[in-house]
């Protein structure tokens, strides 16, 4: 039985991974959000070798540690560099020392979003500060490890209220508060259910595969397309006239930087490596709206 160290596992993805990996085959760390049975670890100011006992017993380590908010990374560049780059490099040095295979969660925003339908061999060309941080770590891993996994993750969603990420629930609230909603037609990505994300990571890691994998849903959508589907389902339960107004994402001025627009990814390599029935966006929307009106 392989032993896995899950670093930074207090978020939605970490919690799902903890359900898949049995308690006998994994150890999990957390920072701010307590996890029963977990180990307190602040990657910026604590040493992983001194914090986690018997590192030599681990075969793999899943690195979920990050400031994942691009606006926060850009606004607090010094701190986000310490967390997203410097601390991860220190951890990777220890993993190499103990011959532990790194499983690194990267992002679809390592791409500029100029063309879409990215495959694993496409060269990263990030425009976001956060994406540039992830590319630095990707390159560091590729240069220092022969045995590794890098997952480029698209936007994830859950079906539960009051959990992160929960975009569909948040968007339903717009229908309650507004009569006009501006929806971008040019930001395109492949949403993926967080439970499916965890299952793919588990299956690929247990098959002892290596390299880069796109980690995304099988279909790509614009925000306008998702809002339209969500509103249609919403109207099955209540009637309210809402105008969905098409716009360009970066014209909304929601962020500190211009964001990449079409980060859709082809996942054929991933599909060939796993056995999984994805939760579709359509079914997720049906379930989310039903739960919202319960």
XYZ file of N, CA and C in Angstrom, residues 138-277:
420
model
N 6.042 24.398 -12.141
C 6.017 23.326 -13.148
C 7.420 23.069 -13.693
N 8.093 24.140 -14.099
C 9.434 23.994 -14.682
C 10.433 23.448 -13.666
N 10.285 23.865 -12.418
C 11.178 23.369 -11.363
C 11.016 21.864 -11.185
N 9.777 21.395 -11.189
C 9.515 19.963 -11.038
C 10.064 19.187 -12.229
N 9.795 19.664 -13.424
C 10.259 18.980 -14.630
C 11.781 18.890 -14.670
N 12.442 19.917 -14.162
C 13.911 19.947 -14.176
C 14.543 19.084 -13.087
N 13.799 18.817 -12.015
C 14.403 18.158 -10.854
C 13.875 16.763 -10.556
N 12.814 16.348 -11.225
C 12.230 15.033 -10.959
C 12.022 14.276 -12.264
N 12.284 12.976 -12.226
C 11.927 12.121 -13.344
C 10.526 11.553 -13.160
N 10.141 11.390 -11.910
C 8.869 10.785 -11.565
C 7.980 11.846 -10.921
N 6.958 12.323 -11.640
C 6.113 13.399 -11.121
C 4.777 13.407 -11.852
N 3.798 14.098 -11.258
C 2.526 14.378 -11.910
C 2.221 15.855 -11.751
N 1.826 16.485 -12.838
C 1.352 17.866 -12.818
C -0.053 17.870 -13.416
N -1.027 18.350 -12.639
C -2.404 18.448 -13.107
C -2.747 19.911 -13.337
N -3.117 20.250 -14.559
C -3.559 21.610 -14.877
C -5.076 21.653 -14.730
N -5.501 22.289 -13.642
C -6.893 22.224 -13.203
C -7.710 23.395 -13.730
N -8.895 23.083 -14.250
C -9.849 24.109 -14.648
C -10.669 24.535 -13.430
N -11.744 25.318 -13.652
C -12.605 25.757 -12.552
C -13.392 24.565 -12.016
N -13.458 24.457 -10.692
C -14.207 23.370 -10.076
C -15.498 23.900 -9.467
N -16.432 22.978 -9.247
C -17.681 23.348 -8.589
C -18.108 22.226 -7.655
N -18.918 22.575 -6.654
C -19.520 21.594 -5.758
C -21.033 21.692 -5.886
N -21.720 20.782 -5.213
C -23.182 20.796 -5.200
C -23.731 21.261 -3.864
N -22.855 21.555 -2.919
C -23.305 21.882 -1.570
C -23.237 23.380 -1.316
N -24.196 23.892 -0.551
C -24.178 25.285 -0.137
C -23.063 25.512 0.872
N -22.605 26.754 0.903
C -21.644 27.193 1.915
C -20.341 26.409 1.860
N -19.995 25.959 0.678
C -18.685 25.355 0.469
C -18.038 26.062 -0.708
N -16.753 25.981 -0.773
C -16.026 26.610 -1.870
C -15.376 25.515 -2.700
N -15.469 25.548 -4.020
C -16.114 26.582 -4.841
C -17.603 26.285 -5.050
N -18.421 27.302 -5.103
C -19.854 27.097 -5.302
C -20.420 28.102 -6.307
N -19.850 28.206 -7.508
C -20.277 29.266 -8.431
C -21.751 29.205 -8.792
N -22.327 28.010 -8.947
C -23.714 27.936 -9.379
C -24.649 28.487 -8.307
N -24.369 28.190 -7.043
C -25.176 28.758 -5.963
C -25.038 30.275 -5.932
N -23.821 30.766 -6.061
C -23.618 32.217 -6.044
C -24.349 32.890 -7.193
N -24.357 32.243 -8.344
C -24.995 32.845 -9.511
C -26.513 32.841 -9.388
N -27.076 31.828 -8.726
C -28.523 31.832 -8.504
C -28.924 33.049 -7.685
N -28.077 33.438 -6.741
C -28.379 34.601 -5.902
C -28.480 35.873 -6.734
N -27.755 35.941 -7.857
C -27.890 37.087 -8.754
C -29.332 37.209 -9.259
N -29.967 36.069 -9.522
C -31.340 36.099 -10.012
C -32.294 36.691 -8.967
N -31.984 36.480 -7.711
C -32.828 37.013 -6.642
C -32.681 38.529 -6.515
N -31.469 39.031 -6.809
C -31.156 40.435 -6.497
C -31.212 41.380 -7.688
N -31.149 40.838 -8.912
C -30.962 41.711 -10.069
C -32.003 41.428 -11.146
N -32.241 42.445 -11.968
C -33.096 42.281 -13.141
C -32.287 42.206 -14.436
N -31.035 42.685 -14.353
C -30.114 42.610 -15.482
C -28.804 41.985 -15.002
N -28.309 41.035 -15.755
C -27.045 40.389 -15.410
C -26.154 40.396 -16.648
N -24.968 40.948 -16.504
C -24.010 40.972 -17.604
C -23.207 39.672 -17.585
N -23.233 38.969 -18.703
C -22.609 37.641 -18.791
C -21.595 37.631 -19.930
N -20.391 37.228 -19.611
C -19.328 37.217 -20.611
C -19.508 36.058 -21.588
N -19.380 36.378 -22.863
C -19.442 35.339 -23.904
C -18.054 34.864 -24.323
N -17.020 35.579 -23.872
C -15.669 35.291 -24.373
C -14.773 34.606 -23.352
N -15.253 34.385 -22.126
C -14.464 33.600 -21.172
C -14.984 32.172 -21.211
N -14.124 31.264 -21.663
C -14.528 29.882 -21.933
C -13.598 28.937 -21.180
N -14.201 27.948 -20.524
C -13.407 26.988 -19.755
C -14.198 25.698 -19.594
N -13.590 24.697 -18.975
C -14.208 23.380 -18.787
C -14.479 23.143 -17.307
N -15.641 23.510 -16.798
C -15.912 23.293 -15.366
C -15.881 21.802 -15.037
N -15.413 21.479 -13.823
C -15.348 20.083 -13.406
C -15.787 19.953 -11.953
N -16.574 18.934 -11.689
C -17.061 18.629 -10.344
C -15.878 18.260 -9.462
N -15.841 18.824 -8.256
C -14.673 18.626 -7.401
C -14.496 17.155 -7.027
N -15.593 16.408 -6.894
C -15.485 14.975 -6.603
C -14.829 14.225 -7.759
N -15.175 14.605 -8.999
C -14.537 13.991 -10.167
C -13.056 14.337 -10.214
N -12.730 15.557 -9.834
C -11.329 15.981 -9.786
C -10.526 15.070 -8.874
N -11.041 14.841 -7.676
C -10.336 13.997 -6.708
C -10.192 12.565 -7.220
N -11.241 12.051 -7.844
C -11.201 10.677 -8.341
C -10.153 10.519 -9.445
N -10.042 11.513 -10.320
C -9.045 11.447 -11.394
C -7.633 11.462 -10.814
N -7.391 12.344 -9.863
C -6.069 12.393 -9.227
C -5.729 11.043 -8.615
N -6.694 10.456 -7.922
C -6.452 9.171 -7.265
C -6.148 8.078 -8.285
N -6.987 7.972 -9.316
C -6.800 6.890 -10.285
C -5.461 7.011 -11.006
N -5.130 8.211 -11.455
C -3.886 8.383 -12.218
C -2.674 8.164 -11.326
N -2.724 8.641 -10.093
C -1.582 8.453 -9.201
C -1.396 6.979 -8.846
N -2.492 6.245 -8.692
C -2.393 4.832 -8.337
C -1.943 3.956 -9.504
N -2.082 4.479 -10.715
C -1.590 3.738 -11.878
C -0.114 4.010 -12.149
N 0.479 4.823 -11.295
C 1.910 5.141 -11.405
C 2.254 5.786 -12.742
N 1.349 6.608 -13.239
C 1.602 7.354 -14.464
C 2.428 8.595 -14.151
N 2.994 9.183 -15.181
C 3.866 10.337 -15.008
C 3.549 11.414 -16.040
N 3.972 12.649 -15.702
C 3.873 13.734 -16.658
C 2.762 14.710 -16.341
N 2.334 15.432 -17.383
C 1.333 16.490 -17.258
C -0.011 15.981 -17.761
N -1.076 16.295 -17.007
C -2.434 15.915 -17.394
C -3.348 17.125 -17.256
N -4.183 17.350 -18.270
C -5.229 18.352 -18.149
C -6.339 17.791 -17.273
N -6.751 18.587 -16.288
C -7.746 18.134 -15.320
C -8.951 19.064 -15.426
N -9.931 18.637 -16.205
C -11.061 19.504 -16.549
C -12.253 18.658 -16.943
N -13.405 19.306 -17.043
C -14.584 18.610 -17.524
C -14.497 18.343 -19.015
N -15.332 17.448 -19.526
C -15.255 17.075 -20.934
C -15.839 18.106 -21.890
N -16.578 19.108 -21.363
C -17.206 20.112 -22.227
C -16.791 21.511 -21.794
N -16.656 22.402 -22.770
C -16.318 23.792 -22.478
C -17.556 24.672 -22.642
N -17.599 25.724 -21.831
C -18.730 26.652 -21.838
C -18.226 28.070 -21.628
N -18.993 29.026 -22.143
C -18.785 30.419 -21.756
C -19.633 30.690 -20.524
N -19.334 31.783 -19.838
C -20.157 32.155 -18.685
C -21.607 32.415 -19.122
N -21.775 33.023 -20.287
C -23.131 33.290 -20.777
C -23.903 31.985 -20.970
N -23.258 30.981 -21.513
C -23.933 29.704 -21.739
C -24.360 29.062 -20.423
N -23.488 29.128 -19.415
C -23.837 28.534 -18.125
C -24.960 29.314 -17.456
N -24.882 30.656 -17.487
C -25.950 31.471 -16.908
C -27.283 31.183 -17.585
N -27.273 30.999 -18.904
C -28.508 30.729 -19.636
C -29.126 29.410 -19.188
N -28.303 28.384 -19.040
C -28.796 27.088 -18.579
C -29.326 27.188 -17.146
N -28.604 27.936 -16.323
C -28.996 28.096 -14.933
C -30.328 28.845 -14.823
N -30.480 29.891 -15.616
C -31.712 30.683 -15.569
C -32.903 29.866 -16.069
N -32.698 29.092 -17.104
C -33.768 28.240 -17.626
C -34.254 27.269 -16.558
N -33.318 26.675 -15.836
C -33.697 25.739 -14.769
C -34.350 26.473 -13.604
N -33.845 27.646 -13.299
C -34.395 28.493 -12.230
C -35.875 28.808 -12.497
N -36.208 29.052 -13.758
C -37.579 29.422 -14.129
C -38.555 28.249 -14.036
N -38.043 27.047 -13.861
C -38.922 25.912 -13.626
C -39.536 25.955 -12.231
N -38.933 26.703 -11.337
C -39.382 26.765 -9.948
C -40.049 28.091 -9.603
N -39.700 29.143 -10.306
C -40.270 30.464 -10.022
C -40.167 31.323 -11.272
N -40.994 32.341 -11.352
C -40.994 33.194 -12.526
C -40.455 34.577 -12.167
N -39.450 34.982 -12.870
C -38.904 36.329 -12.723
C -38.220 36.698 -14.028
N -38.592 37.833 -14.591
C -37.997 38.274 -15.852
C -36.628 38.892 -15.579
N -35.620 38.269 -16.137
C -34.245 38.738 -15.976
C -33.616 38.824 -17.352
N -32.928 39.919 -17.613
C -32.219 40.082 -18.881
C -30.775 39.638 -18.711
N -30.378 38.678 -19.526
C -28.976 38.262 -19.564
C -28.314 39.014 -20.715
N -27.419 39.910 -20.377
C -26.818 40.807 -21.361
C -25.406 40.331 -21.695
N -25.184 40.075 -22.969
C -23.874 39.597 -23.400
C -22.827 40.708 -23.287
N -21.627 40.329 -22.839
C -20.543 41.302 -22.739
C -19.208 40.578 -22.845
N -18.126 41.342 -22.796
C -16.784 40.779 -22.761
C -16.297 40.762 -21.322
N -15.628 39.696 -20.948
C -15.283 39.481 -19.544
C -14.420 40.601 -18.974
N -13.361 40.966 -19.666
C -12.448 41.965 -19.117
C -13.038 43.370 -19.109
N -14.141 43.579 -19.846
C -14.829 44.870 -19.794
C -15.589 45.062 -18.482
N -15.793 43.978 -17.741
C -16.521 44.065 -16.481
C -15.680 44.691 -15.367
N -14.359 44.739 -15.581
C -13.444 45.346 -14.602
C -13.600 44.733 -13.211
N -13.675 43.410 -13.176
C -13.825 42.712 -11.905
C -12.488 42.381 -11.261
N -11.404 42.483 -12.015
C -10.122 41.983 -11.561
C -9.008 43.015 -11.738
N -7.892 42.751 -11.082
C -6.764 43.679 -11.109
C -5.937 43.547 -12.375
N -6.071 42.422 -13.063
C -5.360 42.183 -14.321
C -6.378 41.737 -15.369
N -6.023 41.887 -16.632
C -6.799 41.226 -17.670
C -6.599 39.720 -17.538
N -7.696 38.978 -17.599
C -7.621 37.529 -17.432
C -7.558 36.840 -18.791
N -6.964 35.651 -18.824
C -7.036 34.856 -20.045
C -8.485 34.491 -20.326
N -8.862 34.438 -21.581
C -10.265 34.263 -21.932
C -10.634 32.818 -22.250
N -10.014 32.238 -23.252
C -10.382 30.870 -23.632
C -9.312 29.900 -23.137
N -9.521 29.377 -21.921
C -8.570 28.403 -21.365
C -9.133 26.984 -21.455
N -10.030 26.756 -22.394
C -10.564 25.404 -22.583
C -9.433 24.437 -22.893
N -9.595 23.200 -22.421
C -8.538 22.200 -22.564
C -9.105 20.898 -23.120
N -8.319 20.228 -23.931
C -8.644 18.894 -24.431
C -8.168 17.881 -23.386
N -9.034 16.920 -23.022
C -8.677 15.997 -21.937
C -8.580 14.547 -22.418
N -8.269 14.347 -23.696
C -8.191 12.981 -24.220
C -7.174 12.133 -23.471
N -6.040 12.710 -23.142
C -5.004 11.961 -22.413
C -5.526 11.513 -21.057
N -6.251 12.400 -20.388
C -6.824 12.057 -19.085
C -7.914 10.997 -19.237
N -8.784 11.165 -20.227
C -9.865 10.200 -20.446
C -9.319 8.802 -20.720
N -8.195 8.722 -21.415
C -7.585 7.426 -21.724
C -6.978 6.765 -20.485
N -6.848 7.538 -19.395
C -6.130 7.051 -18.216
C -7.049 6.731 -17.041
N -8.344 7.063 -17.148
C -9.247 6.860 -16.016
C -10.539 6.192 -16.466
N -11.256 5.659 -15.498
C -12.610 5.156 -15.710
C -13.527 5.992 -14.830
N -14.351 6.840 -15.463
C -15.144 7.795 -14.696
C -16.331 8.292 -15.522
N -17.491 8.324 -14.893
C -18.656 8.981 -15.480
C -18.741 10.389 -14.899
